[in-house]
PDB file of C-alpha atoms and ligand atoms in Angstrom:
ATOM      1  CA  MET Q   7      58.372 -11.051 -38.266  1.00  0.00           C
ATOM      2  CA  MET Q   8      56.847 -11.997 -34.923  1.00  0.00           C
ATOM      3  CA  MET Q   9      55.406  -8.445 -34.647  1.00  0.00           C
ATOM      4  CA  ARG Q  10      53.825  -8.772 -38.020  1.00  0.00           C
ATOM      5  CA  ILE Q  11      52.055 -12.033 -37.110  1.00  0.00           C
ATOM      6  CA  GLU Q  12      50.890 -10.560 -33.876  1.00  0.00           C
ATOM      7  CA  ALA Q  13      49.546  -7.446 -35.651  1.00  0.00           C
ATOM      8  CA  VAL Q  14      47.711  -9.768 -38.213  1.00  0.00           C
ATOM      9  CA  LEU Q  15      46.200 -11.818 -35.326  1.00  0.00           C
ATOM     10  CA  ILE Q  16      44.955  -8.735 -33.486  1.00  0.00           C
ATOM     11  CA  VAL Q  17      43.401  -7.314 -36.555  1.00  0.00           C
ATOM     12  CA  ALA Q  18      41.690 -10.764 -37.270  1.00  0.00           C
ATOM     13  CA  LEU Q  19      40.459 -10.915 -33.625  1.00  0.00           C
ATOM     14  CA  LEU Q  20      38.994  -7.449 -33.823  1.00  0.00           C
ATOM     15  CA  ALA Q  21      37.253  -8.373 -36.971  1.00  0.00           C
ATOM     16  CA  VAL Q  22      35.393 -11.375 -35.420  1.00  0.00           C
ATOM     17  CA  THR Q  23      34.600  -9.757 -32.078  1.00  0.00           C
ATOM     18  CA  PRO Q  24      30.949  -8.400 -32.441  1.00  0.00           C
ATOM     19  CA  ALA Q  25      30.256  -4.946 -31.131  1.00  0.00           C
ATOM     20  CA  SER Q  26      28.012  -5.451 -28.019  1.00  0.00           C
ATOM     21  CA  PRO Q  27      24.792  -3.399 -28.417  1.00  0.00           C
ATOM     22  CA  ALA Q  28      22.852  -2.359 -25.371  1.00  0.00           C
ATOM     23  CA  LEU Q  29      20.449  -5.368 -25.202  1.00  0.00           C
ATOM     24  CA  ALA Q  30      17.278  -5.833 -23.305  1.00  0.00           C
ATOM     25  CA  TRP Q  31      17.220  -8.682 -20.672  1.00  0.00           C
ATOM     26  CA  GLY Q  32      20.389 -10.343 -22.190  1.00  0.00           C
ATOM     27  CA  ASN Q  33      19.893 -13.221 -24.474  1.00  0.00           C
ATOM     28  CA  GLU Q  34      19.739 -15.636 -21.584  1.00  0.00           C
ATOM     29  CA  GLY Q  35      16.778 -13.894 -19.890  1.00  0.00           C
ATOM     30  CA  HIS Q  36      14.727 -13.929 -23.152  1.00  0.00           C
ATOM     31  CA  GLN Q  37      15.564 -17.548 -23.789  1.00  0.00           C
ATOM     32  CA  ILE Q  38      14.647 -18.584 -20.133  1.00  0.00           C
ATOM     33  CA  ILE Q  39      11.282 -16.817 -20.688  1.00  0.00           C
ATOM     34  CA  ALA Q  40      10.613 -18.505 -23.976  1.00  0.00           C
ATOM     35  CA  TYR Q  41      11.391 -21.911 -22.495  1.00  0.00           C
ATOM     36  CA  ILE Q  42       9.001 -21.336 -19.642  1.00  0.00           C
ATOM     37  CA  ALA Q  43       6.208 -19.993 -21.962  1.00  0.00           C
ATOM     38  CA  ALA Q  44       6.617 -22.944 -24.437  1.00  0.00           C
ATOM     39  CA  SER Q  45       6.203 -25.434 -21.577  1.00  0.00           C
ATOM     40  CA  GLU Q  46       2.998 -23.734 -20.360  1.00  0.00           C
ATOM     41  CA  LEU Q  47       1.396 -23.384 -23.774  1.00  0.00           C
ATOM     42  CA  SER Q  48      -1.894 -25.174 -24.651  1.00  0.00           C
ATOM     43  CA  PRO Q  49      -1.722 -27.640 -27.515  1.00  0.00           C
ATOM     44  CA  LYS Q  50      -3.728 -25.439 -29.739  1.00  0.00           C
ATOM     45  CA  ALA Q  51      -1.471 -22.465 -29.225  1.00  0.00           C
ATOM     46  CA  ARG Q  52       1.595 -24.678 -29.563  1.00  0.00           C
ATOM     47  CA  GLY Q  53       0.275 -25.726 -32.996  1.00  0.00           C
ATOM     48  CA  GLU Q  54      -0.362 -22.256 -34.180  1.00  0.00           C
ATOM     49  CA  VAL Q  55       3.072 -20.953 -32.894  1.00  0.00           C
ATOM     50  CA  SER Q  56       4.776 -23.780 -34.702  1.00  0.00           C
ATOM     51  CA  GLN Q  57       2.973 -23.012 -37.887  1.00  0.00           C
ATOM     52  CA  LEU Q  58       3.725 -19.307 -37.798  1.00  0.00           C
ATOM     53  CA  LEU Q  59       7.429 -19.660 -36.831  1.00  0.00           C
ATOM     54  CA  GLY Q  60       8.090 -22.926 -38.571  1.00  0.00           C
ATOM     55  CA  GLY Q  61       9.448 -26.047 -36.699  1.00  0.00           C
ATOM     56  CA  ASP Q  62       8.927 -27.175 -33.155  1.00  0.00           C
ATOM     57  CA  ALA Q  63       7.260 -24.327 -30.943  1.00  0.00           C
ATOM     58  CA  GLU Q  64       9.780 -24.490 -28.200  1.00  0.00           C
ATOM     59  CA  SER Q  65      13.000 -24.243 -30.172  1.00  0.00           C
ATOM     60  CA  SER Q  66      11.548 -21.630 -32.517  1.00  0.00           C
ATOM     61  CA  MET Q  67      10.380 -19.510 -29.612  1.00  0.00           C
ATOM     62  CA  VAL Q  68      13.748 -19.669 -28.005  1.00  0.00           C
ATOM     63  CA  GLN Q  69      15.482 -18.901 -31.243  1.00  0.00           C
ATOM     64  CA  VAL Q  70      13.295 -15.778 -32.061  1.00  0.00           C
ATOM     65  CA  SER Q  71      13.274 -14.413 -28.522  1.00  0.00           C
ATOM     66  CA  THR Q  72      16.281 -12.212 -29.147  1.00  0.00           C
ATOM     67  CA  TRP Q  73      15.551 -11.211 -32.798  1.00  0.00           C
ATOM     68  CA  ALA Q  74      14.046  -7.786 -31.787  1.00  0.00           C
ATOM     69  CA  ASP Q  75      17.358  -6.821 -30.341  1.00  0.00           C
ATOM     70  CA  GLU Q  76      19.252  -8.075 -33.365  1.00  0.00           C
ATOM     71  CA  ILE Q  77      17.277  -5.889 -35.853  1.00  0.00           C
ATOM     72  CA  ARG Q  78      16.985  -2.901 -33.503  1.00  0.00           C
ATOM     73  CA  PRO Q  79      20.012  -1.085 -35.009  1.00  0.00           C
ATOM     74  CA  TYR Q  80      18.647  -1.553 -38.537  1.00  0.00           C
ATOM     75  CA  ARG Q  81      15.011  -0.730 -37.803  1.00  0.00           C
ATOM     76  CA  ARG Q  82      15.158   2.558 -36.008  1.00  0.00           C
ATOM     77  CA  GLU Q  83      11.365   2.799 -35.694  1.00  0.00           C
ATOM     78  CA  THR Q  84      11.400  -0.208 -33.304  1.00  0.00           C
ATOM     79  CA  SER Q  85      13.901   1.297 -30.823  1.00  0.00           C
ATOM     80  CA  HIS Q  86      11.342   2.715 -28.451  1.00  0.00           C
ATOM     81  CA  TRP Q  87       9.280  -0.370 -28.385  1.00  0.00           C
ATOM     82  CA  HIS Q  88      11.597  -2.095 -25.886  1.00  0.00           C
ATOM     83  CA  TYR Q  89      10.859   0.133 -22.933  1.00  0.00           C
ATOM     84  CA  VAL Q  90       8.596   2.687 -21.101  1.00  0.00           C
ATOM     85  CA  ASP Q  91      10.078   5.422 -19.084  1.00  0.00           C
ATOM     86  CA  ILE Q  92       7.988   5.694 -15.964  1.00  0.00           C
ATOM     87  CA  PRO Q  93       9.636   8.337 -13.876  1.00  0.00           C
ATOM     88  CA  ILE Q  94      10.886   7.339 -10.381  1.00  0.00           C
ATOM     89  CA  GLY Q  95       8.922   9.396  -7.850  1.00  0.00           C
ATOM     90  CA  SER Q  96       5.718   9.348  -9.930  1.00  0.00           C
ATOM     91  CA  ALA Q  97       2.490   7.492  -9.048  1.00  0.00           C
ATOM     92  CA  GLY Q  98       2.944   5.017 -11.909  1.00  0.00           C
ATOM     93  CA  TYR Q  99       2.286   4.601 -15.568  1.00  0.00           C
ATOM     94  CA  ASP Q 100       0.560   7.544 -17.319  1.00  0.00           C
ATOM     95  CA  ALA Q 101       0.020   6.872 -21.054  1.00  0.00           C
ATOM     96  CA  SER Q 102      -0.008  10.440 -22.092  1.00  0.00           C
ATOM     97  CA  ARG Q 103       3.134  11.273 -20.270  1.00  0.00           C
ATOM     98  CA  ASP Q 104       5.081   8.015 -20.596  1.00  0.00           C
ATOM     99  CA  CYS Q 105       3.952   6.556 -23.948  1.00  0.00           C
ATOM    100  CA  PRO Q 106       3.609   9.556 -26.350  1.00  0.00           C
ATOM    101  CA  ASN Q 107       2.367   8.578 -29.824  1.00  0.00           C
ATOM    102  CA  ASP Q 108       1.897   4.989 -28.470  1.00  0.00           C
ATOM    103  CA  ASP Q 109       5.590   4.563 -29.006  1.00  0.00           C
ATOM    104  CA  CYS Q 110       6.499   2.366 -26.088  1.00  0.00           C
ATOM    105  CA  VAL Q 111       6.579  -1.286 -24.911  1.00  0.00           C
ATOM    106  CA  VAL Q 112       3.092  -1.101 -23.347  1.00  0.00           C
ATOM    107  CA  ALA Q 113       1.291   0.118 -26.596  1.00  0.00           C
ATOM    108  CA  GLN Q 114       3.504  -2.139 -28.713  1.00  0.00           C
ATOM    109  CA  ILE Q 115       2.531  -5.309 -26.895  1.00  0.00           C
ATOM    110  CA  GLU Q 116      -1.101  -4.417 -27.453  1.00  0.00           C
ATOM    111  CA  ARG Q 117      -0.580  -3.837 -31.175  1.00  0.00           C
ATOM    112  CA  ASP Q 118       1.388  -7.002 -31.715  1.00  0.00           C
ATOM    113  CA  GLN Q 119      -1.340  -8.980 -29.944  1.00  0.00           C
ATOM    114  CA  LYS Q 120      -3.911  -7.602 -32.249  1.00  0.00           C
ATOM    115  CA  ILE Q 121      -1.892  -8.185 -35.351  1.00  0.00           C
ATOM    116  CA  MET Q 122      -1.073 -11.764 -34.324  1.00  0.00           C
ATOM    117  CA  GLY Q 123      -4.698 -12.545 -33.739  1.00  0.00           C
ATOM    118  CA  ASP Q 124      -5.993 -11.134 -36.956  1.00  0.00           C
ATOM    119  CA  ARG Q 125      -6.354 -14.203 -39.301  1.00  0.00           C
ATOM    120  CA  GLN Q 126      -7.030 -11.800 -42.384  1.00  0.00           C
ATOM    121  CA  LEU Q 127      -3.424 -10.621 -42.245  1.00  0.00           C
ATOM    122  CA  THR Q 128      -0.545 -12.593 -44.060  1.00  0.00           C
ATOM    123  CA  PRO Q 129       1.349 -15.248 -42.058  1.00  0.00           C
ATOM    124  CA  ALA Q 130       4.546 -13.256 -42.521  1.00  0.00           C
ATOM    125  CA  ILE Q 131       3.063 -10.181 -40.827  1.00  0.00           C
ATOM    126  CA  ARG Q 132       1.546 -12.206 -38.034  1.00  0.00           C
ATOM    127  CA  ALA Q 133       4.814 -14.135 -37.580  1.00  0.00           C
ATOM    128  CA  GLU Q 134       6.687 -10.876 -37.221  1.00  0.00           C
ATOM    129  CA  ALA Q 135       4.216  -9.615 -34.518  1.00  0.00           C
ATOM    130  CA  LEU Q 136       4.680 -12.923 -32.686  1.00  0.00           C
ATOM    131  CA  LYS Q 137       8.397 -12.632 -32.672  1.00  0.00           C
ATOM    132  CA  PHE Q 138       8.101  -8.978 -31.257  1.00  0.00           C
ATOM    133  CA  LEU Q 139       5.558 -10.175 -28.687  1.00  0.00           C
ATOM    134  CA  ILE Q 140       7.799 -13.032 -27.453  1.00  0.00           C
ATOM    135  CA  HIS Q 141      10.563 -10.387 -26.871  1.00  0.00           C
ATOM    136  CA  PHE Q 142       8.567  -7.488 -25.453  1.00  0.00           C
ATOM    137  CA  VAL Q 143       6.609  -9.428 -22.934  1.00  0.00           C
ATOM    138  CA  GLY Q 144      10.138 -10.219 -21.593  1.00  0.00           C
ATOM    139  CA  ASP Q 145      11.370  -6.701 -21.769  1.00  0.00           C
ATOM    140  CA  ILE Q 146       8.378  -5.264 -19.903  1.00  0.00           C
ATOM    141  CA  HIS Q 147       9.197  -7.494 -16.908  1.00  0.00           C
ATOM    142  CA  GLN Q 148      12.750  -6.231 -16.613  1.00  0.00           C
ATOM    143  CA  PRO Q 149      12.319  -3.548 -13.887  1.00  0.00           C
ATOM    144  CA  LEU Q 150      14.650  -1.040 -15.558  1.00  0.00           C
ATOM    145  CA  HIS Q 151      12.709  -1.369 -18.869  1.00  0.00           C
ATOM    146  CA  ALA Q 152       9.745   0.358 -17.309  1.00  0.00           C
ATOM    147  CA  SER Q 153      11.390   3.001 -15.097  1.00  0.00           C
ATOM    148  CA  ASN Q 154      13.572   5.978 -15.470  1.00  0.00           C
ATOM    149  CA  ASN Q 155      15.548   7.844 -12.787  1.00  0.00           C
ATOM    150  CA  GLN Q 156      16.673  10.596 -15.149  1.00  0.00           C
ATOM    151  CA  ASP Q 157      19.339   8.072 -16.299  1.00  0.00           C
ATOM    152  CA  ARG Q 158      17.683   6.319 -19.363  1.00  0.00           C
ATOM    153  CA  GLY Q 159      16.535   3.394 -17.248  1.00  0.00           C
ATOM    154  CA  GLY Q 160      19.823   2.908 -15.506  1.00  0.00           C
ATOM    155  CA  ASN Q 161      21.962   3.131 -18.768  1.00  0.00           C
ATOM    156  CA  GLY Q 162      23.376   6.456 -17.508  1.00  0.00           C
ATOM    157  CA  MET Q 163      24.124   5.055 -14.022  1.00  0.00           C
ATOM    158  CA  ARG Q 164      27.812   4.067 -14.024  1.00  0.00           C
ATOM    159  CA  VAL Q 165      28.570   1.140 -11.668  1.00  0.00           C
ATOM    160  CA  VAL Q 166      31.416  -1.326 -11.010  1.00  0.00           C
ATOM    161  CA  PHE Q 167      30.244  -4.896 -10.669  1.00  0.00           C
ATOM    162  CA  GLN Q 168      32.502  -8.039 -10.376  1.00  0.00           C
ATOM    163  CA  GLY Q 169      35.453  -5.885 -11.119  1.00  0.00           C
ATOM    164  CA  ARG Q 170      34.028  -4.452 -14.374  1.00  0.00           C
ATOM    165  CA  TYR Q 171      32.948  -0.928 -15.366  1.00  0.00           C
ATOM    166  CA  THR Q 172      29.476  -1.202 -16.559  1.00  0.00           C
ATOM    167  CA  ASN Q 173      26.011   0.464 -15.910  1.00  0.00           C
ATOM    168  CA  LEU Q 174      23.096  -0.433 -13.681  1.00  0.00           C
ATOM    169  CA  HIS Q 175      20.833  -1.205 -16.658  1.00  0.00           C
ATOM    170  CA  ALA Q 176      23.298  -3.569 -18.072  1.00  0.00           C
ATOM    171  CA  VAL Q 177      23.717  -5.390 -14.733  1.00  0.00           C
ATOM    172  CA  TRP Q 178      19.897  -6.036 -14.642  1.00  0.00           C
ATOM    173  CA  ASP Q 179      19.929  -7.199 -18.308  1.00  0.00           C
ATOM    174  CA  THR Q 180      22.592  -9.880 -17.853  1.00  0.00           C
ATOM    175  CA  PRO Q 181      24.705 -10.700 -14.863  1.00  0.00           C
ATOM    176  CA  VAL Q 182      21.812 -10.907 -12.454  1.00  0.00           C
ATOM    177  CA  VAL Q 183      20.299 -13.507 -14.816  1.00  0.00           C
ATOM    178  CA  ILE Q 184      23.486 -15.347 -15.423  1.00  0.00           C
ATOM    179  CA  ALA Q 185      23.941 -15.618 -11.658  1.00  0.00           C
ATOM    180  CA  LEU Q 186      21.007 -18.071 -11.786  1.00  0.00           C
ATOM    181  CA  GLY Q 187      23.041 -20.512 -13.967  1.00  0.00           C
ATOM    182  CA  ASP Q 188      24.606 -20.349 -17.394  1.00  0.00           C
ATOM    183  CA  ASP Q 189      22.315 -22.821 -19.254  1.00  0.00           C
ATOM    184  CA  PRO Q 190      18.926 -21.138 -20.100  1.00  0.00           C
ATOM    185  CA  HIS Q 191      17.135 -24.462 -20.467  1.00  0.00           C
ATOM    186  CA  SER Q 192      18.135 -25.897 -17.166  1.00  0.00           C
ATOM    187  CA  VAL Q 193      17.427 -22.498 -15.288  1.00  0.00           C
ATOM    188  CA  ALA Q 194      14.021 -22.476 -16.976  1.00  0.00           C
ATOM    189  CA  GLN Q 195      13.327 -26.058 -15.810  1.00  0.00           C
ATOM    190  CA  THR Q 196      14.316 -25.117 -12.326  1.00  0.00           C
ATOM    191  CA  LEU Q 197      12.026 -22.152 -12.336  1.00  0.00           C
ATOM    192  CA  GLU Q 198       9.059 -24.040 -13.857  1.00  0.00           C
ATOM    193  CA  GLY Q 199       9.464 -26.406 -10.983  1.00  0.00           C
ATOM    194  CA  GLU Q 200       9.045 -23.682  -8.527  1.00  0.00           C
ATOM    195  CA  ILE Q 201       5.816 -22.303  -9.868  1.00  0.00           C
ATOM    196  CA  LYS Q 202       2.794 -23.289  -7.974  1.00  0.00           C
ATOM    197  CA  GLN Q 203      -0.632 -23.609  -9.661  1.00  0.00           C
ATOM    198  CA  PRO Q 204      -2.408 -20.875  -7.700  1.00  0.00           C
ATOM    199  CA  GLU Q 205       0.401 -18.545  -8.236  1.00  0.00           C
ATOM    200  CA  LEU Q 206       0.388 -19.296 -12.033  1.00  0.00           C
ATOM    201  CA  ARG Q 207      -3.360 -18.500 -12.192  1.00  0.00           C
ATOM    202  CA  ARG Q 208      -2.840 -15.346 -10.222  1.00  0.00           C
ATOM    203  CA  TRP Q 209       0.042 -14.200 -12.557  1.00  0.00           C
ATOM    204  CA  GLN Q 210      -1.951 -15.010 -15.675  1.00  0.00           C
ATOM    205  CA  SER Q 211      -4.035 -11.810 -15.528  1.00  0.00           C
ATOM    206  CA  GLY Q 212      -3.639  -8.083 -15.806  1.00  0.00           C
ATOM    207  CA  SER Q 213      -2.449  -6.086 -18.828  1.00  0.00           C
ATOM    208  CA  PRO Q 214       0.764  -4.601 -20.139  1.00  0.00           C
ATOM    209  CA  SER Q 215       0.300  -1.406 -18.272  1.00  0.00           C
ATOM    210  CA  ALA Q 216      -0.137  -3.371 -14.925  1.00  0.00           C
ATOM    211  CA  TRP Q 217       3.009  -5.342 -15.700  1.00  0.00           C
ATOM    212  CA  ALA Q 218       4.920  -2.114 -16.416  1.00  0.00           C
ATOM    213  CA  ASN Q 219       3.680  -0.762 -13.119  1.00  0.00           C
ATOM    214  CA  GLU Q 220       5.023  -3.829 -11.283  1.00  0.00           C
ATOM    215  CA  SER Q 221       8.415  -3.337 -12.845  1.00  0.00           C
ATOM    216  CA  PHE Q 222       8.311   0.316 -11.961  1.00  0.00           C
ATOM    217  CA  ARG Q 223       7.503  -0.523  -8.360  1.00  0.00           C
ATOM    218  CA  ILE Q 224      10.438  -3.010  -8.094  1.00  0.00           C
ATOM    219  CA  ALA Q 225      12.848  -0.449  -9.616  1.00  0.00           C
ATOM    220  CA  SER Q 226      11.595   2.175  -7.153  1.00  0.00           C
ATOM    221  CA  ASP Q 227      11.511   0.081  -3.961  1.00  0.00           C
ATOM    222  CA  GLU Q 228      14.209  -2.557  -4.564  1.00  0.00           C
ATOM    223  CA  ILE Q 229      16.766  -0.969  -6.970  1.00  0.00           C
ATOM    224  CA  TYR Q 230      16.919   2.805  -6.726  1.00  0.00           C
ATOM    225  CA  ALA Q 231      15.889   3.015  -3.091  1.00  0.00           C
ATOM    226  CA  LYS Q 232      19.016   1.050  -2.255  1.00  0.00           C
ATOM    227  CA  LEU Q 233      21.394   3.120  -4.181  1.00  0.00           C
ATOM    228  CA  PRO Q 234      22.902   6.421  -3.083  1.00  0.00           C
ATOM    229  CA  GLY Q 235      21.898   9.636  -4.898  1.00  0.00           C
ATOM    230  CA  SER Q 236      19.811   9.954  -7.992  1.00  0.00           C
ATOM    231  CA  GLY Q 237      20.266  10.880 -11.668  1.00  0.00           C
ATOM    232  CA  PRO Q 238      23.292  10.179 -13.850  1.00  0.00           C
ATOM    233  CA  THR Q 239      26.502   9.836 -11.989  1.00  0.00           C
ATOM    234  CA  TYR Q 240      30.065  10.194 -13.190  1.00  0.00           C
ATOM    235  CA  ALA Q 241      31.793   8.501 -10.274  1.00  0.00           C
ATOM    236  CA  PRO Q 242      30.771   4.823 -10.529  1.00  0.00           C
ATOM    237  CA  ILE Q 243      28.921   3.246  -7.655  1.00  0.00           C
ATOM    238  CA  VAL Q 244      30.489  -0.081  -6.569  1.00  0.00           C
ATOM    239  CA  LEU Q 245      27.893  -2.768  -6.280  1.00  0.00           C
ATOM    240  CA  ALA Q 246      28.436  -5.435  -3.536  1.00  0.00           C
ATOM    241  CA  ASP Q 247      29.837  -8.786  -4.691  1.00  0.00           C
ATOM    242  CA  ASP Q 248      26.578 -10.477  -3.595  1.00  0.00           C
ATOM    243  CA  TYR Q 249      24.399  -7.922  -5.578  1.00  0.00           C
ATOM    244  CA  ALA Q 250      23.061 -10.574  -8.028  1.00  0.00           C
ATOM    245  CA  THR Q 251      22.426 -13.238  -5.374  1.00  0.00           C
ATOM    246  CA  ALA Q 252      20.749 -10.601  -3.103  1.00  0.00           C
ATOM    247  CA  HIS Q 253      18.216  -9.999  -5.856  1.00  0.00           C
ATOM    248  CA  ALA Q 254      17.911 -13.567  -7.212  1.00  0.00           C
ATOM    249  CA  ARG Q 255      14.327 -13.937  -5.869  1.00  0.00           C
ATOM    250  CA  THR Q 256      13.081 -10.857  -7.679  1.00  0.00           C
ATOM    251  CA  VAL Q 257      14.889 -11.884 -10.972  1.00  0.00           C
ATOM    252  CA  LYS Q 258      13.498 -15.404 -10.762  1.00  0.00           C
ATOM    253  CA  THR Q 259       9.969 -14.140 -10.110  1.00  0.00           C
ATOM    254  CA  ARG Q 260      10.091 -11.693 -13.057  1.00  0.00           C
ATOM    255  CA  LEU Q 261      11.261 -14.422 -15.382  1.00  0.00           C
ATOM    256  CA  GLU Q 262       8.539 -16.776 -14.145  1.00  0.00           C
ATOM    257  CA  GLU Q 263       5.848 -14.122 -14.462  1.00  0.00           C
ATOM    258  CA  ALA Q 264       7.039 -13.165 -18.033  1.00  0.00           C
ATOM    259  CA  GLY Q 265       6.984 -16.773 -19.165  1.00  0.00           C
ATOM    260  CA  ALA Q 266       3.583 -17.496 -17.529  1.00  0.00           C
ATOM    261  CA  ARG Q 267       2.058 -14.343 -19.110  1.00  0.00           C
ATOM    262  CA  LEU Q 268       3.517 -14.893 -22.537  1.00  0.00           C
ATOM    263  CA  ALA Q 269       1.913 -18.352 -22.579  1.00  0.00           C
ATOM    264  CA  TRP Q 270      -1.353 -16.946 -21.385  1.00  0.00           C
ATOM    265  CA  ILE Q 271      -1.407 -14.199 -24.087  1.00  0.00           C
ATOM    266  CA  LEU Q 272      -0.773 -16.785 -26.804  1.00  0.00           C
ATOM    267  CA  ASP Q 273      -3.398 -19.189 -25.376  1.00  0.00           C
ATOM    268  CA  GLU Q 274      -5.951 -16.355 -25.365  1.00  0.00           C
ATOM    269  CA  THR Q 275      -5.091 -15.178 -28.872  1.00  0.00           C
ATOM    270  CA  PHE Q 276      -5.172 -18.593 -30.467  1.00  0.00           C
ATOM    271  CA  ARG Q 277      -7.996 -19.956 -28.437  1.00  0.00           C
TER     272      ARG Q 277
HETATM  273  N1  LIG R  18      16.369   4.102 -23.067  1.00  0.00           N
HETATM  274  C1  LIG R  18      15.857   5.100 -22.383  1.00  0.00           C
HETATM  275  N2  LIG R  18      15.086   4.655 -21.390  1.00  0.00           N
HETATM  276  C2  LIG R  18      15.294   3.273 -21.423  1.00  0.00           C
HETATM  277  C3  LIG R  18      14.802   2.245 -20.550  1.00  0.00           C
HETATM  278  N3  LIG R  18      14.020   2.464 -19.501  1.00  0.00           N
HETATM  279  N4  LIG R  18      15.180   0.966 -20.856  1.00  0.00           N
HETATM  280  C4  LIG R  18      15.966   0.691 -21.920  1.00  0.00           C
HETATM  281  N5  LIG R  18      16.415   1.640 -22.736  1.00  0.00           N
HETATM  282  C5  LIG R  18      16.100   2.958 -22.478  1.00  0.00           C
HETATM  283 ZN1  LIG R  19      14.457  -5.562 -25.952  1.00  0.00          ZN
HETATM  284 ZN1  LIG R  20      17.879  -3.612 -21.366  1.00  0.00          ZN
END
């Protein structure tokens, strides 16, 4: 009897445990970026965002920030829009090599920006472009979303971190962000408080290809340069217990830059 109940419980638990897809910055990273962007938004842009998404700009931006990952399995054509594979060892982003058919995060951000700003298009189409934009400006700031060491942006690099078997990409999507704190709103408030005005103005510039190159540079100099070997490995690399805290400054800056730039793009588009 006991066996039967346990079996039923296990089946029930398996049924409610969602499969975990390979996400971009984990949900927390995208939410932190959305909070930062919302707080930097001009009143005009805030009004337009709230009209397109419905409801208060901040809460709707946070809510839609992970939507692109949720629909990725069902909308196969969107799959390449989350990253750009700039080869480690190259001189940097090369559109013809790294973004064939404009099918990468750099080209997609530019497309979504155009769609969002075109008032001739329907609100539904512009709202979808806005949801994609909120997500992809985040992704392009994740160093491993703009670099590739013959390992699918670290997805093929097996590592052990905090006692768990995982991969390098996943470590940079989630645990390094969670290490900043487990409440995205309060982490965002802390980060906003750290941003100085001159720094903000300096960040609010450039283009998606420049932001991808920054990510690529960080991946080259701070991530891959400190790992043994190159290419996919079968034997996992054990990351030090302080790996996340050792990279906290970089992670914080990338989240702050992504938030500042998302706000900037929206301000410019809705000016
Ligand atoms: N798949 C292939 N390359 C990738 C990357 N750099 N980031 C995320 N997913 C990928
Ligand atoms: Zn993504
Ligand atoms: Zn990712």
